[in-house]
Coordinates of N, CA and C in Angstrom, one line a residue:
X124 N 16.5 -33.0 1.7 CA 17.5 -32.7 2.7 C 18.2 -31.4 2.4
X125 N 18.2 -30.5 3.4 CA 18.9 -29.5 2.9 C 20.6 -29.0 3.5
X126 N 21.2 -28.7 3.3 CA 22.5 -28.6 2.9 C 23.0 -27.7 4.3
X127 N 24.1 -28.0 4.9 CA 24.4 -26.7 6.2 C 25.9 -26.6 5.6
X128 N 26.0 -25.1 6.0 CA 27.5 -24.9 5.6 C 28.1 -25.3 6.9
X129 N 29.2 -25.6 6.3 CA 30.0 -26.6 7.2 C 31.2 -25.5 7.6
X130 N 31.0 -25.7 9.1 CA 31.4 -24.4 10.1 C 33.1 -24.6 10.2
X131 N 33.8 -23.6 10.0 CA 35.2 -23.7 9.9 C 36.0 -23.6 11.3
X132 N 36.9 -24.4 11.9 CA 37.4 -23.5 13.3 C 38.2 -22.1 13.2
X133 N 38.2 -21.6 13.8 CA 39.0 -20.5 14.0 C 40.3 -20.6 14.4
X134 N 40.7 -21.7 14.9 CA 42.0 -22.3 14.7 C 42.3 -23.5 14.9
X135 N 42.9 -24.2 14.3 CA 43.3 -25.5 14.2 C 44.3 -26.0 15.5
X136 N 45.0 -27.4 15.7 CA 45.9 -27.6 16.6 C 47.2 -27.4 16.1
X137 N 48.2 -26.5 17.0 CA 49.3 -26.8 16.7 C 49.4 -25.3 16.5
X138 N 48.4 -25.1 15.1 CA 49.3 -23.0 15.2 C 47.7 -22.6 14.6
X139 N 47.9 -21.0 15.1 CA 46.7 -20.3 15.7 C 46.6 -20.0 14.1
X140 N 45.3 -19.4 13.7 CA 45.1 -18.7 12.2 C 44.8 -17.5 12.8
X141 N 44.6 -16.8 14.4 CA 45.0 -15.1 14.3 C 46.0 -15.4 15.6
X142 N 46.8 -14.2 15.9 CA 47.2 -14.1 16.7 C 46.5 -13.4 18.0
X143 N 46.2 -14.3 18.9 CA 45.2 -13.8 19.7 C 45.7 -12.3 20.7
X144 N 47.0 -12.4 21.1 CA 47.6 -11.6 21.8 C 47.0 -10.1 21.3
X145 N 47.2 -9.9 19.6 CA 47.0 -8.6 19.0 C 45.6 -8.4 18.8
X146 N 44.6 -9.5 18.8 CA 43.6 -9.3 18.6 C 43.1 -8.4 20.1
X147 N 43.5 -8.8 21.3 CA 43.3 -8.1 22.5 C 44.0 -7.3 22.7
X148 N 45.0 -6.6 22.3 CA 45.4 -5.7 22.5 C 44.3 -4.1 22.0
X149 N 44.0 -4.8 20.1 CA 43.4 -4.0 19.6 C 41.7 -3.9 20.3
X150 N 41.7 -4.6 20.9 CA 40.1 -4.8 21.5 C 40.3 -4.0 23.1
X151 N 41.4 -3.8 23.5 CA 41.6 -2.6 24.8 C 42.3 -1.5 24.5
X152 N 42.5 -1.5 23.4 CA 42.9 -0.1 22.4 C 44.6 0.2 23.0
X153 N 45.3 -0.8 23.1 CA 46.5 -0.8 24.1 C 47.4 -1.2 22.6
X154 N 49.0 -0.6 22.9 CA 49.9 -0.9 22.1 C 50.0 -2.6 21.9
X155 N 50.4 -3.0 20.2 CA 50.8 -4.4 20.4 C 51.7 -4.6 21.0
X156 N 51.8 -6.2 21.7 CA 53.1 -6.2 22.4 C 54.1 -6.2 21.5
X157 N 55.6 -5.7 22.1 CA 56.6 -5.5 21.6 C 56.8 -6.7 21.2
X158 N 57.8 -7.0 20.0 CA 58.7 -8.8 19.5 C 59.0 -9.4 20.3
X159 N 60.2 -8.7 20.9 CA 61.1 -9.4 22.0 C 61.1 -8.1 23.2
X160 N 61.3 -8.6 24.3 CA 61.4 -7.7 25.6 C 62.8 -8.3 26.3
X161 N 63.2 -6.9 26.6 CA 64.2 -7.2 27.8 C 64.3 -6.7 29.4
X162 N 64.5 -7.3 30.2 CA 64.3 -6.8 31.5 C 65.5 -5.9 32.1
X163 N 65.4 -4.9 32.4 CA 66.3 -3.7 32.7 C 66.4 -3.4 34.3
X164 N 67.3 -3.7 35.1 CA 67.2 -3.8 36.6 C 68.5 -2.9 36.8
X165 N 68.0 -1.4 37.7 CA 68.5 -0.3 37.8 C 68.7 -0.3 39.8
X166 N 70.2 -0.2 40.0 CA 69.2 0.7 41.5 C 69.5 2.4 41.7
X167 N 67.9 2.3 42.5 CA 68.1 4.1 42.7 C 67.6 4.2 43.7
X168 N 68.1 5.5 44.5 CA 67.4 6.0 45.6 C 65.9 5.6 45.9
X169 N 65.4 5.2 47.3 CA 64.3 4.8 47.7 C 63.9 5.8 47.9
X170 N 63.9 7.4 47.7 CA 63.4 8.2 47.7 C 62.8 8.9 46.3
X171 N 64.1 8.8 45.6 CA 63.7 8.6 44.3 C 62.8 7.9 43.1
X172 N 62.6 6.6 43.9 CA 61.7 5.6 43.7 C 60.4 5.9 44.2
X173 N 60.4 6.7 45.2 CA 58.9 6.6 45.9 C 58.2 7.7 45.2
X174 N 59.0 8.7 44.8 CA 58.9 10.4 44.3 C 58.2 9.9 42.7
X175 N 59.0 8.5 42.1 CA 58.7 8.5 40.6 C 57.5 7.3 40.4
X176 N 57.5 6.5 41.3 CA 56.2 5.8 41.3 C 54.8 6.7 42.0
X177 N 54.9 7.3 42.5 CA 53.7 8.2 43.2 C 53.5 9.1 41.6
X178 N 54.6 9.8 40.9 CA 54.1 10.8 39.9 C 53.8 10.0 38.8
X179 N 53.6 9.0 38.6 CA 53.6 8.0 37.4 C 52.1 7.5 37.9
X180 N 52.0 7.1 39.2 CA 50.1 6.7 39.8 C 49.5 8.2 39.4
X181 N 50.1 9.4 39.5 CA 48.9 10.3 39.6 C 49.0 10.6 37.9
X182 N 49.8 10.1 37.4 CA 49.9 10.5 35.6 C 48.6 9.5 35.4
X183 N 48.6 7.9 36.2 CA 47.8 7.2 35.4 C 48.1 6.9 34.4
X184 N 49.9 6.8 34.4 CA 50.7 5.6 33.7 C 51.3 4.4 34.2
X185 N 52.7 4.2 33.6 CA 53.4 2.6 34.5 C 54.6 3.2 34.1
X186 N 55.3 3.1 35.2 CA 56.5 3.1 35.2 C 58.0 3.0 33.6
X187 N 57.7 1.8 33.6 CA 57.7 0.7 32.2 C 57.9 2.0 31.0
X188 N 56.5 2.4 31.0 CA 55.9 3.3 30.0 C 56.5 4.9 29.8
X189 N 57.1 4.8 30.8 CA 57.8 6.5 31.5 C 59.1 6.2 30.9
X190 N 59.8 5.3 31.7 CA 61.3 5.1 31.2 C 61.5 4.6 29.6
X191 N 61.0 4.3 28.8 CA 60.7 4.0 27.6 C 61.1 5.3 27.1
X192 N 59.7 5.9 27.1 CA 60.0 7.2 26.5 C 61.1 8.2 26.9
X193 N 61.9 7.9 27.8 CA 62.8 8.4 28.6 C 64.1 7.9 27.6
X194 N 64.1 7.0 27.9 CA 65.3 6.0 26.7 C 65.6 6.6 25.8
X195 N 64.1 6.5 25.2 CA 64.2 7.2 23.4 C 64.5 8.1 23.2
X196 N 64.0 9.2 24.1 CA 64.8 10.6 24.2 C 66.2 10.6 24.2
X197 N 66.6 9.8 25.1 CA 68.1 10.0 25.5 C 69.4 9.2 24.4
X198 N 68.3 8.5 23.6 CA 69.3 8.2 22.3 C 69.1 8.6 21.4
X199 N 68.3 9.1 21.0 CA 67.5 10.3 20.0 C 69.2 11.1 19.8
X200 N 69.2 11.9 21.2 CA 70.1 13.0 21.5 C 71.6 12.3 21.5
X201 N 72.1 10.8 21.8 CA 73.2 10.2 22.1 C 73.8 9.1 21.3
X202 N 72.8 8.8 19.8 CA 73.3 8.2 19.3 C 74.6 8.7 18.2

């Protein structure tokens, strides 16, 4: 009789042994997701809005991603 190695799961019940979230992130070459997230609800001009979602589709970014870097700047210079 011969011997099979005995196949281990890849994760058990209850809690994962990888984190799958980061494993796809790194598998679409995309930032891990952030710890914790907060939702930030601004109002602005509907012109303004339409002016900054049209230049953000032709950047072939997200919005999200624009004001982020926007932030950082602006505390960079204001903290």
């Amino acid at each position: 009789m011969s011997k099979t190695a005995e196949k281990k799961p890849l994760m058990t019940l209850g809690k994962a042994k990888v984190n799958v979230a980061e494993i796809a992130a790194k598998n679409d070459g995309a930032k891990t997701p952030a710890k914790e997230q907060k939702r930030l609800n601004v109002n602005i001009d509907s012109d303004l809005h339409r002016r900054f979602k049209k230049a953000v589709v032709s950047q072939d970014t997200d919005m999200t991603e624009v004001l982020t870097d926007l932030l950082e700047g602006w505390l960079k210079e204001n903290e």
